[in-house]
Amino acid sequence: MASLKFPESFAWGASTAAYQIEGGWDADGKGLNLWDTFTHQGGDRVFKNQTGDVACGSYTLWEEDLKCIKQLGLTHYRFSLSWSRLLPDGTTGFINQKGVDYYNKLINELLAINVTPLVTLYHFDLPQALEDQGGWYSGKTIEVFEQYAKFCYSTFGDRVKMWITINEPHIMAKLGYEKGIIAPGNGEPGFGGYRSAHNMIKAHAKAWHAYNNFFKEKQKGAVSIALDSDWAEPLDPNSMDDKEACERYLKFRLNWFAEPIYIDGDYPAVMKSEISRKSKEEGLMTSRLSEFTDEEKKMVKGTADFFCLNYYTTRKIKPLHIKQGGPSFDSDMGAEQIKDPEWPEAGVEWLAVVPWGLRKLLAYIKDTFGDPDIYITENGFAQSEPPVLQDTHRWGYFQETLAEVWKAITQDGVKVKGYFAWSLLDNFEWISGFSVRFGLFHVDHNQPNLPRTPYFSAIEYAKIVKGNELI
Ligand code: BGC
């Protein structure tokens, strides 16, 4: 393969999230978050009832992480703030100075080695105290999130210029509040996902406005939200039903959030019509999907300064007709996802490796959401146990994917500004615990000092970052 040059000043990064790496779950005054609660409850909802109590120990071993970042030569590092480490009960009523000190050290040291921080305010770990008061079902969480965002901008914004408000609201809404598979674990099919997402979108918008109104002029940074999406293709490209189901799939996934934020402050028309129709059939007086008021639409529209995409996989789609049981998101969407058996799998059952899907998705975002600057804020491939350090097959997937990103930029004119590998380290992979390893660096969780060792992928990624080209 000829060398593929990336644009000058392309951002090369890796991503992590607080709960997945930090550990120190009760250290120095940190408050509980809902993943602390969820994992401590046991009940086999997480692989071997593992927890993030220790994880990669980054709360104390952050200098080891910096060594990994340096070894990769990254230009950017994406990490998240643990909300309840900074504000133990979620509110600015009490600020945990030790938490502030921790992130100050990390940010300062990143800048000292010329690495730009991309900071996520909230990556799945809602403070438990807020959950106890209704969590994302409560309008109060919107106000408290806005205060938290302002606190972070005023505390770290002199140095942090790139912000993500919320990571993957779709995953939280669907797996946390619709299906109850992940924390907080109480699913309300057909209701919970929509209700929580509605408030998350409003919270994001408020946090964006807070920056825009009070901080942007002085701090000159930018704020976005990280949206996850698969690419989708009709199972039979000649079937009208499959094509429509495929469109619905994308609307219920990426567009659920991206249309309100990037287009018009409102949900996709097909979501509104389908959910309202089904709600009527169920004898409900109003749709299970809440409406935004006109004022809210104005507030939500245009609240992202760039587009953050987390991409992992692709699906083939055909219609799904669920006749039994109560209401559910899947029944509303009416789309069945099929994993082509031809596609290789990377370490975990859901992760079919489809690099070309990313190129198509990038083109779709360019065409649908006003040709924004796009950062791929997560993409990666896992290994299951036992992982091998010589992960050549995995590096092959990264190479193929980066080649598709390169094509998206040079052939399709998509404004991709950066690529962040998920993840810097093998970490706590939510309900899969430590059994699924996404790291560029292996972490030995059986040794007390949690040593980090580069995989072959890390060594190769460093070469690409250095040369700004895929060789
Ligand atoms: C999340 C990460 C997660 C990754 C791999 C994304 O949904 O943002 O926290 O580890 O996917 O599953």
Tab-separated table of C-alpha atoms and ligand atoms in Angstrom:
chain	number	residue	atom	x	y	z
A	1	MET	CA	0.000	0.000	0.000
A	2	ALA	CA	1.359	3.460	-0.879
A	3	SER	CA	1.733	5.843	2.009
A	4	LEU	CA	-1.442	7.766	2.787
A	5	LYS	CA	-0.728	11.239	4.067
A	6	PHE	CA	-3.181	12.838	6.510
A	7	PRO	CA	-3.905	16.575	6.529
A	8	GLU	CA	-1.566	18.812	8.446
A	9	SER	CA	-2.582	19.319	12.073
A	10	PHE	CA	-4.708	16.160	12.040
A	11	ALA	CA	-5.458	15.209	15.659
A	12	TRP	CA	-4.117	11.796	16.657
A	13	GLY	CA	-5.518	10.662	19.948
A	14	ALA	CA	-6.624	7.916	22.251
A	15	SER	CA	-9.620	7.947	24.566
A	16	THR	CA	-10.493	6.775	28.048
A	17	ALA	CA	-13.276	7.350	30.570
A	18	ALA	CA	-13.008	8.011	34.299
A	19	TYR	CA	-14.894	5.020	35.676
A	20	GLN	CA	-13.159	2.649	33.291
A	21	ILE	CA	-9.600	3.583	34.305
A	22	GLU	CA	-9.348	5.630	37.484
A	23	GLY	CA	-10.210	3.286	40.326
A	24	GLY	CA	-9.968	5.138	43.639
A	25	TRP	CA	-13.720	4.745	43.893
A	26	ASP	CA	-13.832	6.110	47.453
A	27	ALA	CA	-10.472	7.890	47.567
A	28	ASP	CA	-10.031	11.414	48.917
A	29	GLY	CA	-13.674	12.304	49.313
A	30	LYS	CA	-15.043	11.064	45.981
A	31	GLY	CA	-18.808	10.568	46.077
A	32	LEU	CA	-20.552	7.466	44.788
A	33	ASN	CA	-21.716	7.292	41.229
A	34	LEU	CA	-24.219	4.919	39.763
A	35	TRP	CA	-21.575	2.515	38.444
A	36	ASP	CA	-20.142	2.189	41.961
A	37	THR	CA	-23.612	1.237	43.126
A	38	PHE	CA	-24.429	-1.008	40.185
A	39	THR	CA	-21.203	-3.026	40.422
A	40	HIS	CA	-21.321	-3.263	44.229
A	41	GLN	CA	-24.805	-4.721	44.056
A	42	GLY	CA	-23.419	-7.829	42.341
A	43	GLY	CA	-26.099	-10.091	40.930
A	44	ASP	CA	-24.034	-11.234	37.948
A	45	ARG	CA	-24.958	-8.261	35.828
A	46	VAL	CA	-21.246	-7.644	35.265
A	47	PHE	CA	-18.799	-10.352	34.156
A	48	LYS	CA	-17.712	-12.228	37.308
A	49	ASN	CA	-19.194	-9.377	39.336
A	50	GLN	CA	-16.087	-7.312	38.627
A	51	THR	CA	-16.016	-3.633	39.555
A	52	GLY	CA	-14.148	-0.464	38.637
A	53	ASP	CA	-12.988	-0.014	42.235
A	54	VAL	CA	-9.373	-0.337	41.136
A	55	ALA	CA	-9.625	-0.498	37.326
A	56	CYS	CA	-6.300	0.738	35.882
A	57	GLY	CA	-5.510	2.675	39.036
A	58	SER	CA	-5.150	5.870	37.025
A	59	TYR	CA	-6.165	7.988	40.004
A	60	THR	CA	-2.735	7.266	41.440
A	61	LEU	CA	-0.919	5.891	38.380
A	62	TRP	CA	-1.752	8.759	36.028
A	63	GLU	CA	1.945	9.366	35.407
A	64	GLU	CA	2.117	5.855	33.954
A	65	ASP	CA	-0.675	6.842	31.585
A	66	LEU	CA	1.306	9.902	30.564
A	67	LYS	CA	4.228	7.643	29.693
A	68	CYS	CA	1.932	5.649	27.396
A	69	ILE	CA	0.649	8.836	25.801
A	70	LYS	CA	4.203	10.016	25.272
A	71	GLN	CA	5.258	6.685	23.844
A	72	LEU	CA	2.454	6.934	21.297
A	73	GLY	CA	3.403	10.531	20.537
A	74	LEU	CA	-0.275	11.543	20.649
A	75	THR	CA	-1.261	15.084	19.788
A	76	HIS	CA	-4.552	14.740	21.738
A	77	TYR	CA	-5.844	12.762	24.683
A	78	ARG	CA	-9.527	12.308	25.439
A	79	PHE	CA	-10.495	11.522	29.016
A	80	SER	CA	-13.531	12.154	31.175
A	81	LEU	CA	-13.956	13.886	34.501
A	82	SER	CA	-15.516	11.882	37.271
A	83	TRP	CA	-18.428	14.132	38.209
A	84	SER	CA	-18.727	12.691	41.722
A	85	ARG	CA	-14.978	12.995	42.309
A	86	LEU	CA	-15.279	16.729	41.732
A	87	LEU	CA	-18.735	17.255	43.203
A	88	PRO	CA	-19.470	14.328	45.535
A	89	ASP	CA	-23.237	14.854	45.586
A	90	GLY	CA	-23.325	16.128	42.030
A	91	THR	CA	-24.013	19.740	42.999
A	92	THR	CA	-21.661	22.666	43.419
A	93	GLY	CA	-22.774	22.843	47.065
A	94	PHE	CA	-19.576	21.043	47.991
A	95	ILE	CA	-16.431	20.943	45.864
A	96	ASN	CA	-13.898	18.198	46.485
A	97	GLN	CA	-10.594	20.035	46.165
A	98	LYS	CA	-8.618	16.788	45.952
A	99	GLY	CA	-10.555	15.907	42.818
A	100	VAL	CA	-9.848	19.327	41.350
A	101	ASP	CA	-6.152	18.889	42.166
A	102	TYR	CA	-6.096	15.518	40.421
A	103	TYR	CA	-7.437	16.846	37.140
A	104	ASN	CA	-5.309	19.981	37.358
A	105	LYS	CA	-2.178	17.843	37.571
A	106	LEU	CA	-3.285	15.708	34.660
A	107	ILE	CA	-4.213	18.644	32.446
A	108	ASN	CA	-1.048	20.576	33.272
A	109	GLU	CA	1.192	17.621	32.587
A	110	LEU	CA	-0.557	16.874	29.307
A	111	LEU	CA	-0.016	20.435	28.181
A	112	ALA	CA	3.597	20.254	29.329
A	113	ILE	CA	4.181	17.436	26.836
A	114	ASN	CA	2.230	19.239	24.129
A	115	VAL	CA	-0.835	17.058	24.228
A	116	THR	CA	-4.205	18.751	23.774
A	117	PRO	CA	-6.848	17.525	26.232
A	118	LEU	CA	-10.319	16.722	24.918
A	119	VAL	CA	-12.404	16.522	28.057
A	120	THR	CA	-15.725	14.727	28.472
A	121	LEU	CA	-17.822	16.051	31.338
A	122	TYR	CA	-19.926	12.957	31.747
A	123	HIS	CA	-19.226	9.416	30.525
A	124	PHE	CA	-21.937	7.136	31.997
A	125	ASP	CA	-21.095	7.843	35.689
A	126	LEU	CA	-23.923	9.952	37.082
A	127	PRO	CA	-23.463	10.852	40.770
A	128	GLN	CA	-25.576	8.474	42.848
A	129	ALA	CA	-27.030	11.369	44.852
A	130	LEU	CA	-28.615	12.671	41.643
A	131	GLU	CA	-29.838	9.235	40.659
A	132	ASP	CA	-31.518	9.037	44.063
A	133	GLN	CA	-33.454	12.184	43.187
A	134	GLY	CA	-34.731	10.863	39.882
A	135	GLY	CA	-31.559	10.949	37.771
A	136	TRP	CA	-32.239	11.607	34.095
A	137	TYR	CA	-35.981	11.326	34.651
A	138	SER	CA	-35.850	14.540	36.633
A	139	GLY	CA	-35.654	18.057	35.223
A	140	LYS	CA	-33.500	18.953	38.205
A	141	THR	CA	-30.615	16.937	36.748
A	142	ILE	CA	-30.641	19.283	33.744
A	143	GLU	CA	-30.080	22.316	35.981
A	144	VAL	CA	-27.455	20.531	38.053
A	145	PHE	CA	-25.605	19.406	34.914
A	146	GLU	CA	-25.515	22.990	33.687
A	147	GLN	CA	-24.001	24.098	37.004
A	148	TYR	CA	-21.479	21.262	36.856
A	149	ALA	CA	-20.492	22.240	33.313
A	150	LYS	CA	-20.013	25.870	34.356
A	151	PHE	CA	-17.927	24.752	37.285
A	152	CYS	CA	-15.686	22.701	34.956
A	153	TYR	CA	-15.328	25.514	32.423
A	154	SER	CA	-14.387	28.001	35.110
A	155	THR	CA	-12.000	25.582	36.858
A	156	PHE	CA	-10.233	24.022	33.872
A	157	GLY	CA	-11.299	26.093	30.864
A	158	ASP	CA	-8.262	28.364	30.974
A	159	ARG	CA	-6.385	25.277	29.692
A	160	VAL	CA	-9.032	22.957	28.227
A	161	LYS	CA	-10.291	24.183	24.858
A	162	MET	CA	-12.181	21.139	23.614
A	163	TRP	CA	-15.161	19.838	25.538
A	164	ILE	CA	-17.638	17.007	25.155
A	165	THR	CA	-20.693	17.400	27.357
A	166	ILE	CA	-22.104	13.870	27.316
A	167	ASN	CA	-20.744	10.612	25.963
A	168	GLU	CA	-23.173	8.468	23.965
A	169	PRO	CA	-26.574	9.504	25.281
A	170	HIS	CA	-28.026	6.839	22.961
A	171	ILE	CA	-26.232	4.007	24.774
A	172	MET	CA	-27.152	5.343	28.201
A	173	ALA	CA	-30.773	5.848	27.230
A	174	LYS	CA	-31.174	2.530	25.488
A	175	LEU	CA	-29.104	0.209	27.652
A	176	GLY	CA	-29.480	2.055	30.960
A	177	TYR	CA	-33.073	3.294	30.947
A	178	GLU	CA	-34.883	1.307	28.246
A	179	LYS	CA	-33.393	-2.164	28.689
A	180	GLY	CA	-31.761	-1.775	32.111
A	181	ILE	CA	-28.708	-3.793	31.124
A	182	ILE	CA	-26.210	-1.183	32.290
A	183	ALA	CA	-26.387	1.214	35.240
A	184	PRO	CA	-28.692	2.369	36.687
A	185	GLY	CA	-30.202	-0.960	35.613
A	186	ASN	CA	-33.917	-0.275	35.862
A	187	GLY	CA	-35.250	-0.495	32.359
A	188	GLU	CA	-38.652	0.886	31.401
A	189	PRO	CA	-39.200	-0.436	27.871
A	190	GLY	CA	-40.901	2.011	25.558
A	191	PHE	CA	-40.613	4.883	28.025
A	192	GLY	CA	-37.301	5.061	29.894
A	193	GLY	CA	-35.008	5.579	26.914
A	194	TYR	CA	-37.025	8.455	25.487
A	195	ARG	CA	-37.544	10.196	28.814
A	196	SER	CA	-33.894	10.057	29.839
A	197	ALA	CA	-32.668	11.070	26.377
A	198	HIS	CA	-35.040	14.047	26.307
A	199	ASN	CA	-33.483	15.421	29.464
A	200	MET	CA	-29.935	14.583	28.374
A	201	ILE	CA	-30.431	16.553	25.149
A	202	LYS	CA	-31.703	19.539	27.109
A	203	ALA	CA	-28.842	19.253	29.601
A	204	HIS	CA	-26.334	19.162	26.747
A	205	ALA	CA	-27.909	22.216	25.150
A	206	LYS	CA	-27.840	24.175	28.403
A	207	ALA	CA	-24.194	23.277	28.947
A	208	TRP	CA	-23.364	24.431	25.403
A	209	HIS	CA	-25.168	27.741	25.931
A	210	ALA	CA	-23.455	28.242	29.263
A	211	TYR	CA	-20.101	28.024	27.492
A	212	ASN	CA	-21.215	30.137	24.605
A	213	ASN	CA	-22.656	32.886	26.784
A	214	PHE	CA	-20.185	33.068	29.614
A	215	PHE	CA	-16.869	31.467	28.644
A	216	LYS	CA	-16.328	31.291	24.907
A	217	GLU	CA	-15.251	34.843	24.342
A	218	LYS	CA	-12.496	34.632	26.915
A	219	GLN	CA	-11.527	30.968	26.717
A	220	LYS	CA	-11.968	30.551	22.953
A	221	GLY	CA	-12.780	26.853	23.143
A	222	ALA	CA	-15.442	24.649	21.572
A	223	VAL	CA	-18.107	22.310	22.911
A	224	SER	CA	-19.760	19.227	21.435
A	225	ILE	CA	-21.404	15.938	22.366
A	226	ALA	CA	-20.144	12.419	21.496
A	227	LEU	CA	-22.701	10.470	19.472
A	228	ASP	CA	-22.310	6.784	18.710
A	229	SER	CA	-23.638	5.125	15.638
A	230	ASP	CA	-23.302	2.008	13.575
A	231	TRP	CA	-23.518	2.281	9.824
A	232	ALA	CA	-26.506	0.433	8.390
A	233	GLU	CA	-27.262	-1.130	5.009
A	234	PRO	CA	-30.518	-2.718	3.850
A	235	LEU	CA	-30.258	-6.514	4.069
A	236	ASP	CA	-31.577	-6.762	0.524
A	237	PRO	CA	-30.629	-3.580	-1.340
A	238	ASN	CA	-33.496	-4.209	-3.770
A	239	SER	CA	-36.163	-4.466	-1.126
A	240	MET	CA	-38.124	-1.303	-0.407
A	241	ASP	CA	-39.097	-2.626	3.029
A	242	ASP	CA	-35.462	-3.263	3.939
A	243	LYS	CA	-34.460	0.169	2.680
A	244	GLU	CA	-37.144	1.857	4.778
A	245	ALA	CA	-36.234	-0.198	7.837
A	246	CYS	CA	-32.621	0.796	7.332
A	247	GLU	CA	-33.531	4.485	7.175
A	248	ARG	CA	-35.587	4.080	10.345
A	249	TYR	CA	-32.644	2.416	12.037
A	250	LEU	CA	-30.373	5.393	11.420
A	251	LYS	CA	-33.094	7.853	12.417
A	252	PHE	CA	-33.715	6.065	15.704
A	253	ARG	CA	-30.015	5.883	16.391
A	254	LEU	CA	-27.816	8.762	15.227
A	255	ASN	CA	-30.535	11.158	14.117
A	256	TRP	CA	-32.437	10.792	17.413
A	257	PHE	CA	-29.779	13.119	18.844
A	258	ALA	CA	-28.123	14.630	15.798
A	259	GLU	CA	-31.283	16.071	14.195
A	260	PRO	CA	-32.279	18.109	17.255
A	261	ILE	CA	-28.711	19.283	17.840
A	262	TYR	CA	-27.453	19.825	14.285
A	263	ILE	CA	-30.621	20.468	12.290
A	264	ASP	CA	-33.768	21.896	13.771
A	265	GLY	CA	-34.107	21.281	17.492
A	266	ASP	CA	-36.580	18.472	16.919
A	267	TYR	CA	-36.726	14.699	16.677
A	268	PRO	CA	-36.788	12.906	13.316
A	269	ALA	CA	-40.269	12.942	11.767
A	270	VAL	CA	-40.403	9.142	11.575
A	271	MET	CA	-39.712	8.799	15.296
A	272	LYS	CA	-42.474	11.253	16.103
A	273	SER	CA	-45.004	9.603	13.815
A	274	GLU	CA	-44.216	5.977	14.672
A	275	ILE	CA	-44.109	6.441	18.432
A	276	SER	CA	-47.217	8.584	18.459
A	277	ARG	CA	-49.115	6.051	16.288
A	278	LYS	CA	-48.122	3.160	18.512
A	279	SER	CA	-48.900	5.120	21.669
A	280	LYS	CA	-52.438	5.739	20.356
A	281	GLU	CA	-52.871	2.057	19.578
A	282	GLU	CA	-51.832	1.327	23.162
A	283	GLY	CA	-54.614	3.608	24.382
A	284	LEU	CA	-52.324	6.363	25.640
A	285	MET	CA	-53.473	9.986	25.534
A	286	THR	CA	-50.043	11.326	24.582
A	287	SER	CA	-47.043	9.977	22.731
A	288	ARG	CA	-44.403	8.110	24.708
A	289	LEU	CA	-41.906	10.403	22.966
A	290	SER	CA	-42.009	13.827	24.633
A	291	GLU	CA	-42.235	16.906	22.478
A	292	PHE	CA	-39.868	19.834	22.608
A	293	THR	CA	-41.640	23.173	23.032
A	294	ASP	CA	-40.848	25.858	20.448
A	295	GLU	CA	-38.621	27.544	22.966
A	296	GLU	CA	-36.777	24.300	23.658
A	297	LYS	CA	-36.319	23.674	19.948
A	298	LYS	CA	-34.610	27.046	19.651
A	299	MET	CA	-32.511	26.224	22.663
A	300	VAL	CA	-31.394	22.817	21.364
A	301	LYS	CA	-30.776	23.683	17.706
A	302	GLY	CA	-27.160	24.407	16.765
A	303	THR	CA	-25.599	23.400	20.051
A	304	ALA	CA	-22.416	21.721	18.837
A	305	ASP	CA	-19.253	23.365	17.538
A	306	PHE	CA	-17.968	20.190	15.936
A	307	PHE	CA	-19.177	16.607	15.459
A	308	CYS	CA	-17.866	13.799	17.669
A	309	LEU	CA	-18.510	10.317	16.318
A	310	ASN	CA	-17.925	7.031	18.111
A	311	TYR	CA	-17.950	4.286	15.498
A	312	TYR	CA	-17.452	0.567	16.037
A	313	THR	CA	-19.502	-1.528	13.644
A	314	THR	CA	-22.094	-1.937	10.879
A	315	ARG	CA	-25.339	-3.875	10.589
A	316	LYS	CA	-27.616	-5.128	7.848
A	317	ILE	CA	-31.222	-4.238	8.439
A	318	LYS	CA	-34.629	-5.700	7.669
A	319	PRO	CA	-38.055	-4.864	9.125
A	320	LEU	CA	-38.958	-6.132	12.560
A	321	HIS	CA	-42.557	-6.711	13.576
A	322	ILE	CA	-42.992	-7.319	17.278
A	323	LYS	CA	-46.559	-8.372	17.962
A	324	GLN	CA	-46.361	-9.525	21.553
A	325	GLY	CA	-45.378	-7.843	24.788
A	326	GLY	CA	-45.716	-4.248	25.783
A	327	PRO	CA	-44.239	-1.181	24.131
A	328	SER	CA	-40.543	-1.049	23.423
A	329	PHE	CA	-37.976	0.989	21.566
A	330	ASP	CA	-37.244	-1.966	19.270
A	331	SER	CA	-40.872	-2.343	18.372
A	332	ASP	CA	-41.173	1.409	17.696
A	333	MET	CA	-38.098	1.326	15.472
A	334	GLY	CA	-39.248	-1.807	13.666
A	335	ALA	CA	-35.794	-2.687	12.392
A	336	GLU	CA	-33.938	-5.917	12.921
A	337	GLN	CA	-30.158	-5.793	12.947
A	338	ILE	CA	-28.228	-8.558	11.274
A	339	LYS	CA	-24.525	-9.184	11.577
A	340	ASP	CA	-23.161	-10.551	8.330
A	341	PRO	CA	-21.416	-13.843	9.205
A	342	GLU	CA	-18.743	-12.977	6.648
A	343	TRP	CA	-17.543	-10.056	8.744
A	344	PRO	CA	-14.730	-10.879	11.188
A	345	GLU	CA	-15.399	-10.357	14.856
A	346	ALA	CA	-13.026	-8.401	17.106
A	347	GLY	CA	-12.921	-9.842	20.598
A	348	VAL	CA	-16.556	-9.369	21.468
A	349	GLU	CA	-19.697	-10.739	19.907
A	350	TRP	CA	-21.220	-7.390	18.824
A	351	LEU	CA	-18.100	-6.022	17.180
A	352	ALA	CA	-18.146	-7.046	13.550
A	353	VAL	CA	-15.187	-5.449	11.808
A	354	VAL	CA	-16.484	-3.296	8.942
A	355	PRO	CA	-14.011	-0.509	8.119
A	356	TRP	CA	-15.899	0.648	4.991
A	357	GLY	CA	-18.956	1.293	7.172
A	358	LEU	CA	-17.095	4.152	8.796
A	359	ARG	CA	-16.420	5.806	5.439
A	360	LYS	CA	-20.100	5.581	4.520
A	361	LEU	CA	-21.178	6.897	7.892
A	362	LEU	CA	-18.801	9.848	7.600
A	363	ALA	CA	-20.237	10.726	4.192
A	364	TYR	CA	-23.752	10.435	5.633
A	365	ILE	CA	-22.869	12.847	8.447
A	366	LYS	CA	-21.349	15.305	5.990
A	367	ASP	CA	-24.446	15.226	3.794
A	368	THR	CA	-27.059	15.146	6.542
A	369	PHE	CA	-25.705	17.432	9.230
A	370	GLY	CA	-24.260	20.369	7.326
A	371	ASP	CA	-20.708	19.239	6.577
A	372	PRO	CA	-19.346	19.707	10.079
A	373	ASP	CA	-15.781	19.268	11.296
A	374	ILE	CA	-15.745	15.682	12.523
A	375	TYR	CA	-13.591	14.053	15.156
A	376	ILE	CA	-13.774	10.278	15.436
A	377	THR	CA	-13.688	10.293	19.209
A	378	GLU	CA	-13.821	6.505	19.575
A	379	ASN	CA	-13.039	3.560	17.348
A	380	GLY	CA	-11.354	0.347	18.249
A	381	PHE	CA	-11.112	-3.410	18.309
A	382	ALA	CA	-11.070	-5.679	21.287
A	383	GLN	CA	-9.319	-8.849	22.247
A	384	SER	CA	-10.928	-11.411	24.460
A	385	GLU	CA	-9.029	-13.325	27.113
A	386	PRO	CA	-6.207	-14.230	26.933
A	387	PRO	CA	-4.943	-11.213	24.976
A	388	VAL	CA	-1.785	-11.493	22.904
A	389	LEU	CA	0.799	-8.716	22.854
A	390	GLN	CA	1.561	-9.456	19.207
A	391	ASP	CA	-1.923	-8.398	18.096
A	392	THR	CA	-1.153	-8.215	14.375
A	393	HIS	CA	-4.723	-9.054	13.338
A	394	ARG	CA	-6.002	-6.196	15.430
A	395	TRP	CA	-3.503	-3.791	13.968
A	396	GLY	CA	-4.724	-4.916	10.547
A	397	TYR	CA	-8.236	-3.715	11.482
A	398	PHE	CA	-6.878	-0.358	12.581
A	399	GLN	CA	-4.953	0.003	9.312
A	400	GLU	CA	-7.975	-0.835	7.188
A	401	THR	CA	-10.079	1.597	9.174
A	402	LEU	CA	-7.568	4.414	8.909
A	403	ALA	CA	-7.398	3.828	5.169
A	404	GLU	CA	-11.173	4.362	5.017
A	405	VAL	CA	-10.831	7.557	7.053
A	406	TRP	CA	-8.175	8.715	4.622
A	407	LYS	CA	-10.519	8.000	1.681
A	408	ALA	CA	-13.317	9.869	3.408
A	409	ILE	CA	-11.063	12.914	3.686
A	410	THR	CA	-9.320	12.831	0.330
A	411	GLN	CA	-11.978	11.303	-1.931
A	412	ASP	CA	-15.285	12.239	-0.314
A	413	GLY	CA	-14.254	15.626	1.053
A	414	VAL	CA	-15.400	14.866	4.591
A	415	LYS	CA	-13.853	17.252	7.103
A	416	VAL	CA	-12.421	14.649	9.465
A	417	LYS	CA	-10.131	16.523	11.820
A	418	GLY	CA	-8.980	13.768	14.112
A	419	TYR	CA	-9.037	10.121	15.110
A	420	PHE	CA	-9.048	8.817	18.685
A	421	ALA	CA	-8.431	5.133	19.249
A	422	TRP	CA	-10.487	3.456	21.931
A	423	SER	CA	-8.717	2.924	24.167
A	424	LEU	CA	-5.385	3.983	25.609
A	425	LEU	CA	-5.523	1.125	28.122
A	426	ASP	CA	-7.194	-2.208	28.679
A	427	ASN	CA	-9.893	-1.096	31.091
A	428	PHE	CA	-13.181	-1.893	32.781
A	429	GLU	CA	-15.391	-2.641	29.789
A	430	TRP	CA	-18.693	-2.033	31.588
A	431	ILE	CA	-20.750	-5.238	31.890
A	432	SER	CA	-17.926	-7.238	30.288
A	433	GLY	CA	-15.609	-6.253	33.137
A	434	PHE	CA	-11.971	-6.893	32.285
A	435	SER	CA	-12.722	-9.779	29.944
A	436	VAL	CA	-12.818	-7.564	26.858
A	437	ARG	CA	-9.643	-5.637	26.129
A	438	PHE	CA	-9.716	-2.549	23.952
A	439	GLY	CA	-6.349	-1.113	25.030
A	440	LEU	CA	-3.399	-0.054	22.946
A	441	PHE	CA	-1.588	-0.885	26.147
A	442	HIS	CA	-2.059	-4.147	27.982
A	443	VAL	CA	-2.780	-3.721	31.676
A	444	ASP	CA	-1.995	-6.595	34.000
A	445	HIS	CA	-4.851	-6.370	36.477
A	446	ASN	CA	-3.419	-9.232	38.534
A	447	GLN	CA	-0.370	-7.308	39.611
A	448	PRO	CA	-0.720	-4.631	42.290
A	449	ASN	CA	1.207	-2.040	40.290
A	450	LEU	CA	-1.008	-2.644	37.232
A	451	PRO	CA	1.831	-2.518	34.697
A	452	ARG	CA	1.127	-1.150	31.232
A	453	THR	CA	2.794	-2.873	28.259
A	454	PRO	CA	2.372	-1.766	24.641
A	455	TYR	CA	0.658	-4.105	22.251
A	456	PHE	CA	2.087	-4.381	18.733
A	457	SER	CA	-0.818	-2.075	17.772
A	458	ALA	CA	0.542	0.658	20.027
A	459	ILE	CA	3.991	0.446	18.485
A	460	GLU	CA	2.540	0.656	14.985
A	461	TYR	CA	0.079	3.419	15.891
A	462	ALA	CA	2.990	5.498	17.205
A	463	LYS	CA	4.652	5.280	13.770
A	464	ILE	CA	1.528	6.586	12.081
A	465	VAL	CA	1.143	9.411	14.547
A	466	LYS	CA	4.776	10.373	14.086
A	467	GLY	CA	4.689	10.440	10.309
A	468	ASN	CA	1.073	11.669	10.048
A	469	GLU	CA	0.647	9.018	7.404
A	470	LEU	CA	-0.513	5.472	7.024
A	471	ILE	CA	2.299	3.364	5.669
B	1	BGC	C1	-18.150	3.681	25.182
B	1	BGC	C2	-16.910	3.167	25.886
B	1	BGC	C3	-16.818	1.667	25.692
B	1	BGC	C4	-16.672	1.388	24.209
B	1	BGC	C5	-16.481	-0.070	23.838
B	1	BGC	C6	-18.420	3.037	23.858
B	1	BGC	O1	-19.779	2.712	23.820
B	1	BGC	O2	-18.116	5.077	25.109
B	1	BGC	O3	-16.976	3.550	27.218
B	1	BGC	O4	-15.801	1.098	26.440
B	1	BGC	O5	-17.806	1.847	23.537
B	1	BGC	O6	-17.596	-0.825	24.179
